Amino acid sequence: MNLDQIAGIAHQPDGIAHGVVVLTHGAGGNRESELLQRVCDEWARRGWLAVRYNLPYRRRRPKGPPSGSAATDRAGIDEAIALCRTLADGPLIAGGHSYGGRQTSMVVAEADPLQVGALTLFSYPVHPPGKPERLRTEHLPAIRVPTVFTHGTSDPFGTPTEVRDAAALIPATTEVVEIAGARHDLRSKTLDVPALAVDAALRLLG
């Protein structure tokens, strides 16, 4: 399978895939993020094809923030979903970490809900750190697919209560997976974050 056009890396399951998971990175990161690698490994262990890919701004330059590229990045997410849709039968789950998850949720809010079976959002940036009045939730009521928020309880981009309030805006089934003590990178010494996130997504898919 050729994923060069989305700078993607596939984690292959044993046997025929149950479906495909398409994940991207946060504003300062890339497809090599430890979180994305571990989550994709977990999906592949569960029998799913999992793809982690670079957003367009990261394909253009190896470091630095997105800087005004959001519309182009959303077009790249559309492209990744369309490409990965052809790689396996079964549901498609889309999502990502922080900025990548937010942009993916904006794409899904505007898309045909039949294209994506569920959203999985890691460290959703409800607001910039220290600026709770600047909410990034205006599009959430347009999302019509089951959505998982995996969030650290010490994440400065949103408290657990703020994340639950954001999830409540979505008129579909949602679940908030709280990672006790974790910050924005979702590192935890005690909890298996990928397994908890995958469990929740599979529950919502039914």
mmCIF file of C-alpha atoms in Angstrom:
data_model
loop_
_atom_site.group_PDB
_atom_site.id
_atom_site.type_symbol
_atom_site.label_atom_id
_atom_site.label_comp_id
_atom_site.label_asym_id
_atom_site.label_seq_id
_atom_site.Cartn_x
_atom_site.Cartn_y
_atom_site.Cartn_z
ATOM 1 C CA MET A 1 0.000 0.000 0.000
ATOM 2 C CA ASN A 2 1.359 3.398 -0.986
ATOM 3 C CA LEU A 3 0.832 6.103 1.638
ATOM 4 C CA ASP A 4 3.476 8.513 0.320
ATOM 5 C CA GLN A 5 0.934 11.147 -0.734
ATOM 6 C CA ILE A 6 -0.134 11.584 2.911
ATOM 7 C CA ALA A 7 3.316 10.814 4.394
ATOM 8 C CA GLY A 8 1.658 7.901 6.173
ATOM 9 C CA ILE A 9 2.899 4.802 7.978
ATOM 10 C CA ALA A 10 0.671 1.731 8.304
ATOM 11 C CA HIS A 11 0.489 -0.650 11.253
ATOM 12 C CA GLN A 12 -0.795 -3.916 9.796
ATOM 13 C CA PRO A 13 -2.924 -6.396 11.725
ATOM 14 C CA ASP A 14 -2.583 -10.163 11.442
ATOM 15 C CA GLY A 15 -5.173 -11.333 8.933
ATOM 16 C CA ILE A 16 -7.958 -9.302 7.340
ATOM 17 C CA ALA A 17 -8.524 -5.933 9.000
ATOM 18 C CA HIS A 18 -11.795 -5.247 10.847
ATOM 19 C CA GLY A 19 -11.566 -1.636 9.656
ATOM 20 C CA VAL A 20 -9.112 1.248 9.399
ATOM 21 C CA VAL A 21 -7.979 3.917 11.877
ATOM 22 C CA VAL A 22 -6.485 7.194 10.568
ATOM 23 C CA LEU A 23 -4.616 9.364 13.095
ATOM 24 C CA THR A 24 -2.539 12.531 12.947
ATOM 25 C CA HIS A 25 -0.363 14.594 15.265
ATOM 26 C CA GLY A 26 -0.438 17.769 17.334
ATOM 27 C CA ALA A 27 0.844 21.227 16.410
ATOM 28 C CA GLY A 28 4.462 20.693 17.455
ATOM 29 C CA GLY A 29 4.684 17.043 16.498
ATOM 30 C CA ASN A 30 4.678 14.646 13.585
ATOM 31 C CA ARG A 31 3.649 11.100 12.741
ATOM 32 C CA GLU A 32 6.554 9.742 14.850
ATOM 33 C CA SER A 33 4.952 10.874 18.124
ATOM 34 C CA GLU A 34 5.245 8.192 20.803
ATOM 35 C CA LEU A 35 1.514 8.443 21.519
ATOM 36 C CA LEU A 36 0.530 7.870 17.872
ATOM 37 C CA GLN A 37 2.907 4.937 17.538
ATOM 38 C CA ARG A 38 1.567 3.253 20.676
ATOM 39 C CA VAL A 39 -2.075 3.850 19.777
ATOM 40 C CA CYS A 40 -1.568 2.494 16.247
ATOM 41 C CA ASP A 41 0.216 -0.562 17.654
ATOM 42 C CA GLU A 42 -2.761 -1.170 19.932
ATOM 43 C CA TRP A 43 -5.273 -0.898 17.099
ATOM 44 C CA ALA A 44 -3.233 -3.320 14.976
ATOM 45 C CA ARG A 45 -3.138 -5.776 17.895
ATOM 46 C CA ARG A 46 -6.942 -5.595 17.952
ATOM 47 C CA GLY A 47 -7.112 -6.522 14.279
ATOM 48 C CA TRP A 48 -7.419 -3.077 12.700
ATOM 49 C CA LEU A 49 -5.265 -1.404 10.056
ATOM 50 C CA ALA A 50 -3.940 1.790 11.665
ATOM 51 C CA VAL A 51 -2.329 4.664 9.756
ATOM 52 C CA ARG A 52 -0.458 7.615 11.284
ATOM 53 C CA TYR A 53 0.318 10.449 8.905
ATOM 54 C CA ASN A 54 1.800 13.934 8.688
ATOM 55 C CA LEU A 55 -0.397 16.964 8.135
ATOM 56 C CA PRO A 56 0.419 19.119 5.072
ATOM 57 C CA TYR A 57 2.274 21.794 7.059
ATOM 58 C CA ARG A 58 4.563 19.113 8.503
ATOM 59 C CA ARG A 59 5.236 17.662 5.054
ATOM 60 C CA ARG A 60 6.399 21.125 3.973
ATOM 61 C CA ARG A 61 8.806 21.668 6.870
ATOM 62 C CA PRO A 62 10.187 19.328 9.523
ATOM 63 C CA LYS A 63 9.740 21.655 12.512
ATOM 64 C CA GLY A 64 7.632 24.556 13.705
ATOM 65 C CA PRO A 65 3.934 25.242 14.331
ATOM 66 C CA PRO A 66 1.121 25.190 11.730
ATOM 67 C CA SER A 67 1.014 29.021 11.301
ATOM 68 C CA GLY A 68 -2.085 29.808 9.250
ATOM 69 C CA SER A 69 -2.282 26.465 7.460
ATOM 70 C CA ALA A 70 -5.519 25.157 9.027
ATOM 71 C CA ALA A 71 -7.614 25.098 5.824
ATOM 72 C CA THR A 72 -4.814 23.314 3.934
ATOM 73 C CA ASP A 73 -4.388 20.896 6.819
ATOM 74 C CA ARG A 74 -8.112 20.095 6.768
ATOM 75 C CA ALA A 75 -7.864 19.389 3.028
ATOM 76 C CA GLY A 76 -5.011 17.011 3.856
ATOM 77 C CA ILE A 77 -7.171 15.266 6.455
ATOM 78 C CA ASP A 78 -9.944 14.868 3.872
ATOM 79 C CA GLU A 79 -7.386 13.347 1.502
ATOM 80 C CA ALA A 80 -6.086 10.940 4.176
ATOM 81 C CA ILE A 81 -9.595 9.765 5.062
ATOM 82 C CA ALA A 82 -10.486 9.237 1.390
ATOM 83 C CA LEU A 83 -7.272 7.298 0.720
ATOM 84 C CA CYS A 84 -7.511 5.115 3.833
ATOM 85 C CA ARG A 85 -11.181 4.408 3.140
ATOM 86 C CA THR A 86 -9.961 2.311 0.174
ATOM 87 C CA LEU A 87 -7.494 0.231 2.216
ATOM 88 C CA ALA A 88 -9.876 -1.956 4.227
ATOM 89 C CA ASP A 89 -13.517 -2.885 4.507
ATOM 90 C CA GLY A 90 -15.376 -2.126 7.708
ATOM 91 C CA PRO A 91 -15.629 1.114 9.686
ATOM 92 C CA LEU A 92 -13.192 3.999 9.456
ATOM 93 C CA ILE A 93 -12.161 5.787 12.657
ATOM 94 C CA ALA A 94 -10.462 9.164 12.335
ATOM 95 C CA GLY A 95 -8.787 11.380 14.880
ATOM 96 C CA GLY A 96 -5.575 12.715 16.274
ATOM 97 C CA HIS A 97 -3.737 14.501 19.043
ATOM 98 C CA SER A 98 -4.499 18.098 20.035
ATOM 99 C CA TYR A 99 -4.390 20.334 16.896
ATOM 100 C CA GLY A 100 -4.628 17.281 14.621
ATOM 101 C CA GLY A 101 -7.654 15.989 16.488
ATOM 102 C CA ARG A 102 -9.336 19.385 16.452
ATOM 103 C CA GLN A 103 -8.828 19.817 12.695
ATOM 104 C CA THR A 104 -10.068 16.256 12.103
ATOM 105 C CA SER A 105 -13.176 16.962 14.164
ATOM 106 C CA MET A 106 -13.831 20.060 12.032
ATOM 107 C CA VAL A 107 -13.550 17.956 8.857
ATOM 108 C CA VAL A 108 -15.935 15.347 10.278
ATOM 109 C CA ALA A 109 -18.383 18.072 11.348
ATOM 110 C CA GLU A 110 -18.722 19.072 7.680
ATOM 111 C CA ALA A 111 -18.561 15.603 6.143
ATOM 112 C CA ASP A 112 -21.081 12.925 5.252
ATOM 113 C CA PRO A 113 -21.405 10.994 8.533
ATOM 114 C CA LEU A 114 -21.316 7.725 6.576
ATOM 115 C CA GLN A 115 -17.649 8.373 5.722
ATOM 116 C CA VAL A 116 -16.410 8.115 9.320
ATOM 117 C CA GLY A 117 -17.692 5.619 11.895
ATOM 118 C CA ALA A 118 -16.217 7.315 14.965
ATOM 119 C CA LEU A 119 -13.853 10.051 16.126
ATOM 120 C CA THR A 120 -11.036 9.496 18.616
ATOM 121 C CA LEU A 121 -9.603 12.734 20.011
ATOM 122 C CA PHE A 122 -6.521 12.851 22.237
ATOM 123 C CA SER A 123 -5.923 15.944 24.426
ATOM 124 C CA TYR A 124 -8.588 17.963 22.609
ATOM 125 C CA PRO A 125 -7.595 21.659 22.969
ATOM 126 C CA VAL A 126 -10.820 23.039 24.435
ATOM 127 C CA HIS A 127 -9.084 26.424 24.821
ATOM 128 C CA PRO A 128 -5.531 27.817 24.783
ATOM 129 C CA PRO A 129 -3.729 27.386 28.126
ATOM 130 C CA GLY A 130 -4.745 30.102 30.572
ATOM 131 C CA LYS A 131 -7.501 31.431 28.264
ATOM 132 C CA PRO A 132 -10.681 29.493 29.158
ATOM 133 C CA GLU A 133 -12.834 32.193 27.529
ATOM 134 C CA ARG A 134 -11.417 31.341 24.069
ATOM 135 C CA LEU A 135 -13.346 28.136 23.500
ATOM 136 C CA ARG A 136 -12.657 25.986 20.421
ATOM 137 C CA THR A 137 -15.989 24.183 20.498
ATOM 138 C CA GLU A 138 -18.238 26.036 18.033
ATOM 139 C CA HIS A 139 -18.292 23.195 15.480
ATOM 140 C CA LEU A 140 -18.906 20.338 17.922
ATOM 141 C CA PRO A 141 -22.742 20.442 17.640
ATOM 142 C CA ALA A 142 -22.376 19.562 13.922
ATOM 143 C CA ILE A 143 -20.562 16.264 14.653
ATOM 144 C CA ARG A 144 -22.917 13.318 14.155
ATOM 145 C CA VAL A 145 -20.629 10.364 14.876
ATOM 146 C CA PRO A 146 -19.650 8.688 18.170
ATOM 147 C CA THR A 147 -16.676 10.490 19.700
ATOM 148 C CA VAL A 148 -14.083 9.553 22.332
ATOM 149 C CA PHE A 149 -12.138 12.232 24.200
ATOM 150 C CA THR A 150 -9.002 10.846 25.894
ATOM 151 C CA HIS A 151 -7.764 13.578 28.195
ATOM 152 C CA GLY A 152 -5.285 14.101 31.010
ATOM 153 C CA THR A 153 -6.717 15.529 34.208
ATOM 154 C CA SER A 154 -3.773 17.988 34.434
ATOM 155 C CA ASP A 155 -3.962 19.159 30.804
ATOM 156 C CA PRO A 156 -3.797 22.999 30.648
ATOM 157 C CA PHE A 157 -5.840 22.971 27.413
ATOM 158 C CA GLY A 158 -8.988 21.918 29.300
ATOM 159 C CA THR A 159 -10.087 20.660 32.707
ATOM 160 C CA PRO A 160 -12.050 17.394 32.962
ATOM 161 C CA THR A 161 -15.230 19.431 33.494
ATOM 162 C CA GLU A 162 -14.518 21.579 30.418
ATOM 163 C CA VAL A 163 -13.909 18.469 28.316
ATOM 164 C CA ARG A 164 -17.164 16.882 29.507
ATOM 165 C CA ASP A 165 -19.011 20.126 28.707
ATOM 166 C CA ALA A 166 -17.464 20.086 25.211
ATOM 167 C CA ALA A 167 -18.423 16.432 24.694
ATOM 168 C CA ALA A 168 -21.994 17.229 25.733
ATOM 169 C CA LEU A 169 -22.295 19.571 22.722
ATOM 170 C CA ILE A 170 -22.037 16.615 20.321
ATOM 171 C CA PRO A 171 -25.483 15.153 19.405
ATOM 172 C CA ALA A 172 -24.089 11.594 19.220
ATOM 173 C CA THR A 173 -22.738 9.112 21.735
ATOM 174 C CA THR A 174 -19.583 10.331 23.478
ATOM 175 C CA GLU A 175 -17.202 9.038 26.100
ATOM 176 C CA VAL A 176 -14.537 10.921 28.052
ATOM 177 C CA VAL A 177 -11.570 8.770 29.104
ATOM 178 C CA GLU A 178 -9.818 10.613 31.936
ATOM 179 C CA ILE A 179 -6.112 9.872 32.425
ATOM 180 C CA ALA A 180 -5.435 10.743 36.060
ATOM 181 C CA GLY A 181 -2.491 13.108 36.524
ATOM 182 C CA ALA A 182 -1.537 13.202 32.836
ATOM 183 C CA ARG A 183 -0.735 16.438 31.052
ATOM 184 C CA HIS A 184 -1.103 17.299 27.359
ATOM 185 C CA ASP A 185 1.244 14.526 26.187
ATOM 186 C CA LEU A 186 -0.965 11.909 27.932
ATOM 187 C CA ARG A 187 2.031 10.147 29.491
ATOM 188 C CA SER A 188 1.071 7.930 32.419
ATOM 189 C CA LYS A 189 3.160 5.625 34.570
ATOM 190 C CA THR A 190 0.144 3.671 35.798
ATOM 191 C CA LEU A 191 -2.468 3.595 33.015
ATOM 192 C CA ASP A 192 -2.374 1.963 29.567
ATOM 193 C CA VAL A 193 -3.595 4.994 27.637
ATOM 194 C CA PRO A 194 -3.772 3.339 24.172
ATOM 195 C CA ALA A 195 -5.763 0.366 25.506
ATOM 196 C CA LEU A 196 -8.219 2.634 27.358
ATOM 197 C CA ALA A 197 -8.753 4.800 24.264
ATOM 198 C CA VAL A 198 -9.243 1.805 21.942
ATOM 199 C CA ASP A 199 -11.609 0.116 24.402
ATOM 200 C CA ALA A 200 -13.761 3.246 24.484
ATOM 201 C CA ALA A 201 -13.867 3.593 20.684
ATOM 202 C CA LEU A 202 -14.848 -0.048 20.249
ATOM 203 C CA ARG A 203 -17.611 0.373 22.863
ATOM 204 C CA LEU A 204 -19.031 3.353 20.969
ATOM 205 C CA LEU A 205 -18.904 1.487 17.655
ATOM 206 C CA GLY A 206 -20.875 -1.326 19.292
#
